[in-house]
Every structure is written in C-alpha cells, then in structure tokens.
Coordinates of C-alpha atoms in Angstrom, one line a residue:
X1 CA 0.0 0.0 0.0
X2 CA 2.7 2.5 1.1
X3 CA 4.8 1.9 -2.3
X4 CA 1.7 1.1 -4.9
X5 CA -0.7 4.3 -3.4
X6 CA 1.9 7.2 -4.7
X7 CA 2.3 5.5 -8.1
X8 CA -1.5 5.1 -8.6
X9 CA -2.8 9.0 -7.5
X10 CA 0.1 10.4 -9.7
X11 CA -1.0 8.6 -12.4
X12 CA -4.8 9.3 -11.5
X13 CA -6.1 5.5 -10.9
X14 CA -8.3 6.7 -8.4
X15 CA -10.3 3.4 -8.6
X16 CA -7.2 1.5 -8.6
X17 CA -6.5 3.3 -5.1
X18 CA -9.9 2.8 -3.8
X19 CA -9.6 -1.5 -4.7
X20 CA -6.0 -1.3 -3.1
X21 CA -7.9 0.7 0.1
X22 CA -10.5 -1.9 0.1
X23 CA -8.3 -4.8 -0.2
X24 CA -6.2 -3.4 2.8
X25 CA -9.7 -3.4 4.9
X26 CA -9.6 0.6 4.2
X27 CA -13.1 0.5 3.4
X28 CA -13.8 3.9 4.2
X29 CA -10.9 5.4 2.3
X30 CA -12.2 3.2 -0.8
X31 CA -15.8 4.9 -0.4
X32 CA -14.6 8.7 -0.1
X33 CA -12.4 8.1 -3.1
X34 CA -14.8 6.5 -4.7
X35 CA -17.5 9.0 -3.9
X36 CA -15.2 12.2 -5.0
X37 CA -14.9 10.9 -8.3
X38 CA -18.6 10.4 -9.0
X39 CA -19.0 13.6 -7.3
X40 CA -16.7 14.7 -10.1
X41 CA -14.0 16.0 -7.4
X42 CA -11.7 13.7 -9.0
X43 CA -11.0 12.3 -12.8
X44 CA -10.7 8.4 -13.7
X45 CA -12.7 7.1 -16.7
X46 CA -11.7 3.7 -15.8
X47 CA -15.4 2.8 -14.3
X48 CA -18.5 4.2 -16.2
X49 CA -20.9 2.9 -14.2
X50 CA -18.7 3.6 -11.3
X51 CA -22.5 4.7 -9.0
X52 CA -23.6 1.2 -9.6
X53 CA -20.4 -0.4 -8.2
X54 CA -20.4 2.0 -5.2
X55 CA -24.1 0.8 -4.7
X56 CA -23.2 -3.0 -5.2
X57 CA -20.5 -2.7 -2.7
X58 CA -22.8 -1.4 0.0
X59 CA -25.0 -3.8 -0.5
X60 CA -23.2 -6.5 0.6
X61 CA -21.0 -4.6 3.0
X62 CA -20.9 -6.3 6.5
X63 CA -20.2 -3.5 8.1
X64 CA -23.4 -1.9 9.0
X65 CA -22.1 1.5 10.6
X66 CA -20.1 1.8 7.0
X67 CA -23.6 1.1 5.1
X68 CA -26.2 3.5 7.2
X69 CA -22.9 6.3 7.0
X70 CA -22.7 6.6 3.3
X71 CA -26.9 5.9 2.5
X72 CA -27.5 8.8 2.4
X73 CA -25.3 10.1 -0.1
X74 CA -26.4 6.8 -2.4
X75 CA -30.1 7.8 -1.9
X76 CA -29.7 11.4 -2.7
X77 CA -28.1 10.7 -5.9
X78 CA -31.0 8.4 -6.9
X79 CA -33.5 6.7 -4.5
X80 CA -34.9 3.6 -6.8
X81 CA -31.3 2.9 -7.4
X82 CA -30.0 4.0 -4.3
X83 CA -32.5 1.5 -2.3
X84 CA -31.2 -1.5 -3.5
X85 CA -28.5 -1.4 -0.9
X86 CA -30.9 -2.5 1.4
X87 CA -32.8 -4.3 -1.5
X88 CA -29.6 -6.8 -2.2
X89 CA -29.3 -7.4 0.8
X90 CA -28.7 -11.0 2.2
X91 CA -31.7 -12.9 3.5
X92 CA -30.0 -14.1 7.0
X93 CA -29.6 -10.3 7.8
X94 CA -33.1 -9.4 7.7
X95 CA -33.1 -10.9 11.7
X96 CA -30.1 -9.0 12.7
X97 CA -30.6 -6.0 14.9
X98 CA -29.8 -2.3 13.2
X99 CA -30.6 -3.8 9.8
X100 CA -34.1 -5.3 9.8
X101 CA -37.3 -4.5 7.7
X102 CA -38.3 -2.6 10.4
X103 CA -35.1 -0.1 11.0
X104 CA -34.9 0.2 7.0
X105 CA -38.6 1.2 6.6
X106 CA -38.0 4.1 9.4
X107 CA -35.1 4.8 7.8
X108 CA -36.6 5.5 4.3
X109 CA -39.8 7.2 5.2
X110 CA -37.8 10.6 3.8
X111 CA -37.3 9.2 0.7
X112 CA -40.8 8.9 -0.3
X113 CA -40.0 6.9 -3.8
X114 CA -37.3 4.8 -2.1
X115 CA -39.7 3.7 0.5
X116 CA -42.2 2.2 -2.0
X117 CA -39.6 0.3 -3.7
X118 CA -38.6 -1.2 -0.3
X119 CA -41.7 -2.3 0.4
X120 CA -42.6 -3.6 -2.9
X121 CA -39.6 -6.0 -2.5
X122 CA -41.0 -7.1 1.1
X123 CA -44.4 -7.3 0.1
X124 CA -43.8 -9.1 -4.0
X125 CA -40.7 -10.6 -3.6
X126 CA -39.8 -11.9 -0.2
X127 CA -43.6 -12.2 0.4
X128 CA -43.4 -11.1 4.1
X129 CA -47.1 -11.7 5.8
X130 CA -46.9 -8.5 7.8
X131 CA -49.9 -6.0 8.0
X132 CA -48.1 -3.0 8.6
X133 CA -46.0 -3.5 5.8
X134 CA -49.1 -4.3 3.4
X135 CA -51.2 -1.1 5.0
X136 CA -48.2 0.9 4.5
X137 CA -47.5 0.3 1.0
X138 CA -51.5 0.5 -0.2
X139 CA -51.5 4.0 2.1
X140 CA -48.7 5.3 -0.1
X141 CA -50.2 4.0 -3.5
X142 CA -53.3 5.9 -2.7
X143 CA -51.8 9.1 -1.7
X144 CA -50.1 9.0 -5.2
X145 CA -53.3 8.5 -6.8
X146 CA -55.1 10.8 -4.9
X147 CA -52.5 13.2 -5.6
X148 CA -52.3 12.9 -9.0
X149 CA -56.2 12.7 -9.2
X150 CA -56.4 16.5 -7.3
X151 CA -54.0 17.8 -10.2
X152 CA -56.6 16.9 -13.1
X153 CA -54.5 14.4 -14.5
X154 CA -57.1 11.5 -15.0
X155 CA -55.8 10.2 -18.5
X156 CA -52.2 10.7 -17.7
X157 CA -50.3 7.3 -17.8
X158 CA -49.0 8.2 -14.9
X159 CA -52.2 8.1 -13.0
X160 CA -53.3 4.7 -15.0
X161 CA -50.2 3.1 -13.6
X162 CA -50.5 4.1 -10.3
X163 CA -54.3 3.1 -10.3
X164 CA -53.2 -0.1 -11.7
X165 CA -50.8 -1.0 -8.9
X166 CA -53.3 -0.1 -6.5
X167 CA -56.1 -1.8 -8.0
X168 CA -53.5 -5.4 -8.0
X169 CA -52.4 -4.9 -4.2
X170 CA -56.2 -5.0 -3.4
X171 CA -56.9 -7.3 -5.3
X172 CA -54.2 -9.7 -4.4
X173 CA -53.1 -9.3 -1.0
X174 CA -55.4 -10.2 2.2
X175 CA -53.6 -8.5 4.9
X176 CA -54.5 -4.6 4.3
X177 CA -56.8 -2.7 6.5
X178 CA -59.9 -3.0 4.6
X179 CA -61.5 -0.4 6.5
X180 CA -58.9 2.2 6.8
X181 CA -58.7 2.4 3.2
X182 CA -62.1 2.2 2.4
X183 CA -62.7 5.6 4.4
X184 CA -60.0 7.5 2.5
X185 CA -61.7 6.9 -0.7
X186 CA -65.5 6.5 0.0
X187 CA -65.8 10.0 -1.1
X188 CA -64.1 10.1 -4.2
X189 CA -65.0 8.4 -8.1
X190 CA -62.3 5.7 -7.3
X191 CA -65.0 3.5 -7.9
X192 CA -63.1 0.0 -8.9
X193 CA -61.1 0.4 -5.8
X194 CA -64.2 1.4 -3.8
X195 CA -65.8 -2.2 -5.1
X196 CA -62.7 -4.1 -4.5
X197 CA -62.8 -3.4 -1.2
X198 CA -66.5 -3.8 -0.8
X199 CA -65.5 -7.6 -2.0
X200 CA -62.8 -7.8 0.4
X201 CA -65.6 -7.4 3.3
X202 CA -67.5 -9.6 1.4
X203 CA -69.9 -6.6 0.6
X204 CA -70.5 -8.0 -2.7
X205 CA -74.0 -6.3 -3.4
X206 CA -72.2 -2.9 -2.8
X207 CA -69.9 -3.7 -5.1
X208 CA -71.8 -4.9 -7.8
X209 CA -73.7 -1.7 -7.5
X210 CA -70.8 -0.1 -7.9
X211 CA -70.1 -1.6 -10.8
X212 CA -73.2 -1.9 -12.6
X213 CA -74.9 1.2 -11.9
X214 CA -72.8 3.8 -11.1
X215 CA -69.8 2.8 -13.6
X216 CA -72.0 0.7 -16.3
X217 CA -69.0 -1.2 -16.6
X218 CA -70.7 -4.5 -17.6
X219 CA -67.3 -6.5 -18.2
X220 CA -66.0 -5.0 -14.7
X221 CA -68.8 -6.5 -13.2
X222 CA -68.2 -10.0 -14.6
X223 CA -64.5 -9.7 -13.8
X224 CA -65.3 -9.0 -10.4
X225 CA -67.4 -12.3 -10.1
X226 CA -64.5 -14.1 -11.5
X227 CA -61.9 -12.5 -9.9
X228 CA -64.0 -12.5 -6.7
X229 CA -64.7 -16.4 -6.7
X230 CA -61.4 -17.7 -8.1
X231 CA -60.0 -20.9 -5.7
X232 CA -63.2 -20.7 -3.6
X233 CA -66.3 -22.7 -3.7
X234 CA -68.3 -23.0 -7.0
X235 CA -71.6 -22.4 -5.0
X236 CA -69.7 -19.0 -4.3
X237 CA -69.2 -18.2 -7.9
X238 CA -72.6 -19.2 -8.7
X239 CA -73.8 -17.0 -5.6
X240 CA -71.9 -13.7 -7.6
X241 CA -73.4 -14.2 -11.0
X242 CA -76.6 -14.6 -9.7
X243 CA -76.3 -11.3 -7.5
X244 CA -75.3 -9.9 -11.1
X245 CA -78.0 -11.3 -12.7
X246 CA -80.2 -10.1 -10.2
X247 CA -79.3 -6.9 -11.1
X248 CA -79.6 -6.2 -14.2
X249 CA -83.0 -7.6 -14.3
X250 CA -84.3 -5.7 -11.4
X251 CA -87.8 -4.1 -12.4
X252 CA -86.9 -0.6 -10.4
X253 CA -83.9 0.1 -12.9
X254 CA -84.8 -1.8 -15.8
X255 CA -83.0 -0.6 -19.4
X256 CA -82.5 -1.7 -23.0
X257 CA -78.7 -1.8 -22.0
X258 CA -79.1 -3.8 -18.4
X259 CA -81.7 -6.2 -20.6
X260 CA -78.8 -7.3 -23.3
X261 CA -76.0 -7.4 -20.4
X262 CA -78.3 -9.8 -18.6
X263 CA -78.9 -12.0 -21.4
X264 CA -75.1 -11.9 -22.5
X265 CA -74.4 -12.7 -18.9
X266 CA -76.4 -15.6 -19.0
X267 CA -75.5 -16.4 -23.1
X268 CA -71.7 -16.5 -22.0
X269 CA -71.8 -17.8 -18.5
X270 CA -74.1 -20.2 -18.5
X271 CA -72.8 -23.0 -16.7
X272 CA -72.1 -20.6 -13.5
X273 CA -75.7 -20.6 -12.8
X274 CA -78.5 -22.6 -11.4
X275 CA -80.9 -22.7 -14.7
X276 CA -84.2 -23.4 -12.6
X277 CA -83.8 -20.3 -10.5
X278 CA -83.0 -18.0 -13.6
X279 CA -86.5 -19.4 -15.4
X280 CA -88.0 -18.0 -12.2
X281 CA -86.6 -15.2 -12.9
X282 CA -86.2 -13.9 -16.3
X283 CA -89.2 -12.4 -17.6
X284 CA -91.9 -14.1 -19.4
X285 CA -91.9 -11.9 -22.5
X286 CA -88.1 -13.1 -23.2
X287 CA -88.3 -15.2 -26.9
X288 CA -86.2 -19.1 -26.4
X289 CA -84.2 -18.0 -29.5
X290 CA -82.8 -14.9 -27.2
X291 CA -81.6 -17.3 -24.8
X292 CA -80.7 -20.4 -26.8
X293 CA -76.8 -20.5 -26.1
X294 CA -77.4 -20.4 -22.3
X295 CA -80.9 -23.6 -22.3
X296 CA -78.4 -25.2 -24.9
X297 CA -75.5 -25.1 -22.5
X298 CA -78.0 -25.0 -19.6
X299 CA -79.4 -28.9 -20.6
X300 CA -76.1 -30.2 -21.4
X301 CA -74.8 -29.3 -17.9
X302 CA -77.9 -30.6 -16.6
X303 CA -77.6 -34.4 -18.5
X304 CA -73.6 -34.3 -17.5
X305 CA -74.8 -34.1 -14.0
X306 CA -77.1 -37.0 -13.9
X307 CA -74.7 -38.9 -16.1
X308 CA -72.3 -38.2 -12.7
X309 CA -74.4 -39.1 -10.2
X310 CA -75.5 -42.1 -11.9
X311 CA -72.1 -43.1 -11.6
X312 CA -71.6 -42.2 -8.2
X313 CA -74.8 -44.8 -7.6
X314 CA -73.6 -47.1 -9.2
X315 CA -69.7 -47.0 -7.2
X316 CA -71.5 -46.8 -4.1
X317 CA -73.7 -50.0 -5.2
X318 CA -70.6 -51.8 -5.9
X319 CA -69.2 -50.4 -2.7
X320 CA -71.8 -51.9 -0.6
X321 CA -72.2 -55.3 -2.8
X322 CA -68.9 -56.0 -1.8
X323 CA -69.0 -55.0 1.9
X324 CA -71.7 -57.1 2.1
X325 CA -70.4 -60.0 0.4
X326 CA -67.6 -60.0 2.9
X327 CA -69.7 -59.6 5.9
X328 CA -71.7 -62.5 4.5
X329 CA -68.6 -64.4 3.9
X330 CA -67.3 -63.8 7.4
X331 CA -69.9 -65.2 9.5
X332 CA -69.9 -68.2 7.1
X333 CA -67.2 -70.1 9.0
X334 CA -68.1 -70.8 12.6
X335 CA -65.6 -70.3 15.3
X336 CA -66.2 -72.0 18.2
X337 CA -64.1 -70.2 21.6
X338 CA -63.8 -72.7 23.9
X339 CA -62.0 -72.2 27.9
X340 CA -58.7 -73.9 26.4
X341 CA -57.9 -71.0 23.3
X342 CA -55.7 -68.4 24.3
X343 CA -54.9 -65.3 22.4
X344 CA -51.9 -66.0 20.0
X345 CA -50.2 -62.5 21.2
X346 CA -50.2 -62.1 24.7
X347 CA -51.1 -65.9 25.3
X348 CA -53.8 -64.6 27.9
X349 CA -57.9 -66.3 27.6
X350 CA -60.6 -64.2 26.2
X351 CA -62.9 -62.5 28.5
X352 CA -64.8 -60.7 26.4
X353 CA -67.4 -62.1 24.3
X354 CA -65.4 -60.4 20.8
X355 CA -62.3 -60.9 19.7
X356 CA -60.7 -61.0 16.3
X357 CA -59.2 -64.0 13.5
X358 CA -56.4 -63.2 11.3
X359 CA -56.2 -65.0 8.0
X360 CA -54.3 -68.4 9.5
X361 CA -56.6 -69.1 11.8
X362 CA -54.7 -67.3 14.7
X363 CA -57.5 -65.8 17.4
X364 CA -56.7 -62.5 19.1
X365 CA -57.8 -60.1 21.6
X366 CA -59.1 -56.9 19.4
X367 CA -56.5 -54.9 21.7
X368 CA -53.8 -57.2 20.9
X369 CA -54.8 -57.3 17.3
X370 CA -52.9 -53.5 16.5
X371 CA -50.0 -55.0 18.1
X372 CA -49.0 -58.5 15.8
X373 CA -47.7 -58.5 12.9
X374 CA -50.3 -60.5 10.8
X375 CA -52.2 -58.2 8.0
X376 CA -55.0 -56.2 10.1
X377 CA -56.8 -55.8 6.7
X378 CA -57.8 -59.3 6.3
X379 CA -58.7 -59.8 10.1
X380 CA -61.7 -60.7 10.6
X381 CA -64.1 -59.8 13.1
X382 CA -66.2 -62.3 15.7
X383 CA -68.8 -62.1 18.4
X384 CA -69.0 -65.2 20.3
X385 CA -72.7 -65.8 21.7

C-alpha cells in the first residue's frame, strides 16, 4: 500500500486506489475516493458505471455502521437505485438487529420513492405476511393516486399506472386494513377500488352496484365475479353471477342496456348458474331463441350431472355389494371359543365375548390385534354368543 498508493494518485487510478484501500480493509478510504470521483472531485474514466459499483459494494457490506454512513449520499443521488443497498441485501440479515425491515422502513420514510420500492420488494418478492407492511404500502399508492387525481391528470399514464398497482395490491393481498382504506376513498370516483374493497368485506351487493350502476361497466362487473370467486367454492361463484344477474333484471332500474347485459351474462356464462332459478326469474316476455346458447349449455350441464351421479350410484352400489359380500362371507365359518384358546399375542384367555381371527386361523384379543404383525386388513371380526 505505502509503495503502490503514490504510483496510482500520480498517475490518476483513483479506482485502482480505492480497490488497493478496500483490499487493505480501508473500506472507508475506498468509499470517499470513490464517492469524490462520482461527485466529479476527482478524474478516472476507468469505471462508467462507477455509482452502480459503489451501490453494489454497499450492498453486501458487512459493516453496518459503513452502510447507514454513506446511505444517504447513495439515496440522494437516486433513491430507486440507491434503495437497493438495502434491496440486495442478504436474506440471514433481515433478523439482525440495526438492519431489519423494520429499522430500514423508518429509515426511508424521507425518501418517499425509495420507500415504496422497499416495500414492494418485502411485500412481492420476499412475500413477508406482515400487516403493517401491506397497509403501508397501499396508504402510499393511494396518496399517489389521490394526488395525481387532485392535479386533473385523469388520463395521464402516470395516473393509469398508479391506479393499476393499486387496484393489484387490493386485489391480491389479504392483509390490508380493509376499513382504513375504504374511508380514504369512499368519497371520491375511485370507484373499482371502492368495489374491490367492498368484495374484500364480502360486501359484494355494494360492489356490484358499484359496478353496474354507477360505472355501467358490464365487463367490470363479470370480472369482479371471476376474480371474486377464483380458488373458492363454485356455490360462491354461482352465488356472484346470480347477484349480477339479479341486477340487471331488477324491475326498479330496468334498461335496454341492463336487458342485453343480462342476457349476455347468462348467453356467455351459462354453466355458473342454477338454470331453474334463472326461469324464475327472467321475464316471461323473453323469446327461447334470445336465450338459446345459455338452455343449450344449460341442458347439457344438466344431463352431465345426472350422467355423474349415476355413476356415483352405481360405485357406491358396488361399494356396498362387496362390503356385504364380505360380511356375509365372514360369519360363514363358525368359530367356536372354547375355555382352552388363548390369544396368540399375549397368550392370555378371552374375557370378552369379541375378539378377532387373522387369515391363518390365529385368534386374538381386538386390543392385541394392533400390536401383531399379521395383516389387520384381512382380520376378521367375531362375536362369540
């Protein structure tokens, strides 16, 4: 160091010195040199992307003093790039005090863009189940929107984007405050987050009415039921189209347009609903050809289901044919227990007026039975009069 550090600042291979520094555990000298030559303090071309080095370097520093030091400076140059110090960070450390989620997250809260990276990488990436950390990161995708909503920017792309994430983390994540968020916006024409939310409480008439009536989103609304009812019960997804359904053909509200969304509902959904409660309740004046996809579709799941439960029948026939045949075939061979037999596990007599026969013969206690080694299936099963 004391004979190579002379040659390399004379000939200006600053980020020479700072590797020599480093490699001599003069991390900090390595990081100031570094730092004055992004600054532009200092001249050496040898490392373009010499910001992203300092950045990677950080990231996997051990020395956490040395990383929270020197933050600051990374951050204030650029926070989505700056972040991923603590982004890159190993796994193991995310327990150690001084550099957990927790510290980071108070850490960050003044750099408002590097904060909502951070917590995308918790909350998409390393998939942490914390509330806090969910809340936190929906609060601050709403107060973007809601700013950029208040500066009249409604078709910016800006404002589609960062409706967009906001619409998948409440769509996708269960560990938000439902009802915090819901108060923010229930007085503002965010009305696809308002109905998501609704869902989430299982509010789904609220929604839909969201949807339907105050949007006239028609696909929205079918999304929603999709969406809604994906990996849960069918009766639930049957439950949300007929809620839909319900809907559009309410007499109160009745319209040309609600009229064709309920019969395109039914046309292209058909086997989500229950086809003898929507002949209850479509009205009488609608024409068989208007609704031929859906009886077409309707009858066909209708003969697949009795085709299914026929089968079922007939399994559980076969089922029971052959219990019975081996219940029959059991009490076909007589065992007589006299004082002499003995139980051929624990050698002791039988007290009790049942007991059990394996397959050679052998008689056993039905206590003692779990304990041999002959095959328990094919034991058979005695009550001696």
């Amino acid at each position: 160091l004391v004979e190579s550090a002379p040659w390399l600042e004379k000939h200006k291979k600053y980020f020479a010195l700072g590797l020599l520094y480093h490699y001599n555990s003069q991390n900090e000298a390595a990081l100031q040199l570094w730092m004055n030559i992004v600054d532009g303090g200092l001249e050496d071309t040898t490392r373009s992307d010499l910001y992203e080095y300092i950045i990677d370097f950080l990231s996997f520093c051990s020395d956490h003093e040395l990383v929270w030091k020197y933050a600051d400076w990374a951050l204030q140059k650029n926070e989505e790039v700056g972040v991923k110090i603590f982004t890159r960070r190993p796994l193991v450390e995310s327990q150690t005090i001084g550099m957990n989620p927790d510290d980071i997250i108070n850490y960050l809260h003044k750099y408002r863009k590097a904060v909502v990276v951070y917590l995308e990488h918790l909350v998409f990436e390393r998939n942490i189940q914390k509330e806090k950390c969910h809340t936190h990161l929906a609060v601050l995708y709403l107060d973007k929107v809601l700013g950029l909503h208040s500066q009249s920017r409604n078709g910016s792309e800006e404002l589609t984007s960062a409706r967009n994430n906001l619409k998948n983390l409440f769509r996708h994540s269960q560990l938000y405050r439902v009802h915090l968020l819901l108060g923010r916006i229930k007085d503002t024409d965010l009305y696809v987050e308002r109905a998501i939310l609704h869902g989430k409480l299982e509010e789904h008439d609220k929604a839909l009415e969201i949807l339907v009536h105050r949007l006239k989103d028609f696909q929205a609304a079918e999304d929603y039921c999709l969406w809604n009812s994906d990996g849960k019960d069918p009766l639930c997804r049957q439950k949300l189209f007929h809620m839909l359904l319900a809907l559009y053909l309410d007499p109160a509200v009745t319209s040309d347009a609600l009229v064709m969304a309920g019969v395109d509902l039914l046309n292209n959904h058909a086997v989500e609903f229950d086809a003898v409660r929507v002949l209850r309740l479509i009205p009488d004046n609608w024409s068989i050809q208007l609704l031929s996809p859906f009886l077409g579709q309707a009858m066909r799941k209708s003969f697949h289901s009795k085709c299914m439960a026929e089968v079922a029948l007939g399994l559980a026939r076969s089922e029971n044919l052959i219990y019975r045949y081996t219940k029959v075939k059991s009490r076909g061979n007589a065992v007589a227990l006299s004082g002499k037999k003995v139980c051929q596990v624990c050698r002791g007599m039988f007290t009790e007026p049942v007991f059990l026969r394996s397959p050679d013969g052998a008689l056993l206690h039905t206590h003692c039975a779990t304990k041999s080694s002959s095959p328990s299936a094919t034991v058979q099963t005695y009550a001696n009069p």
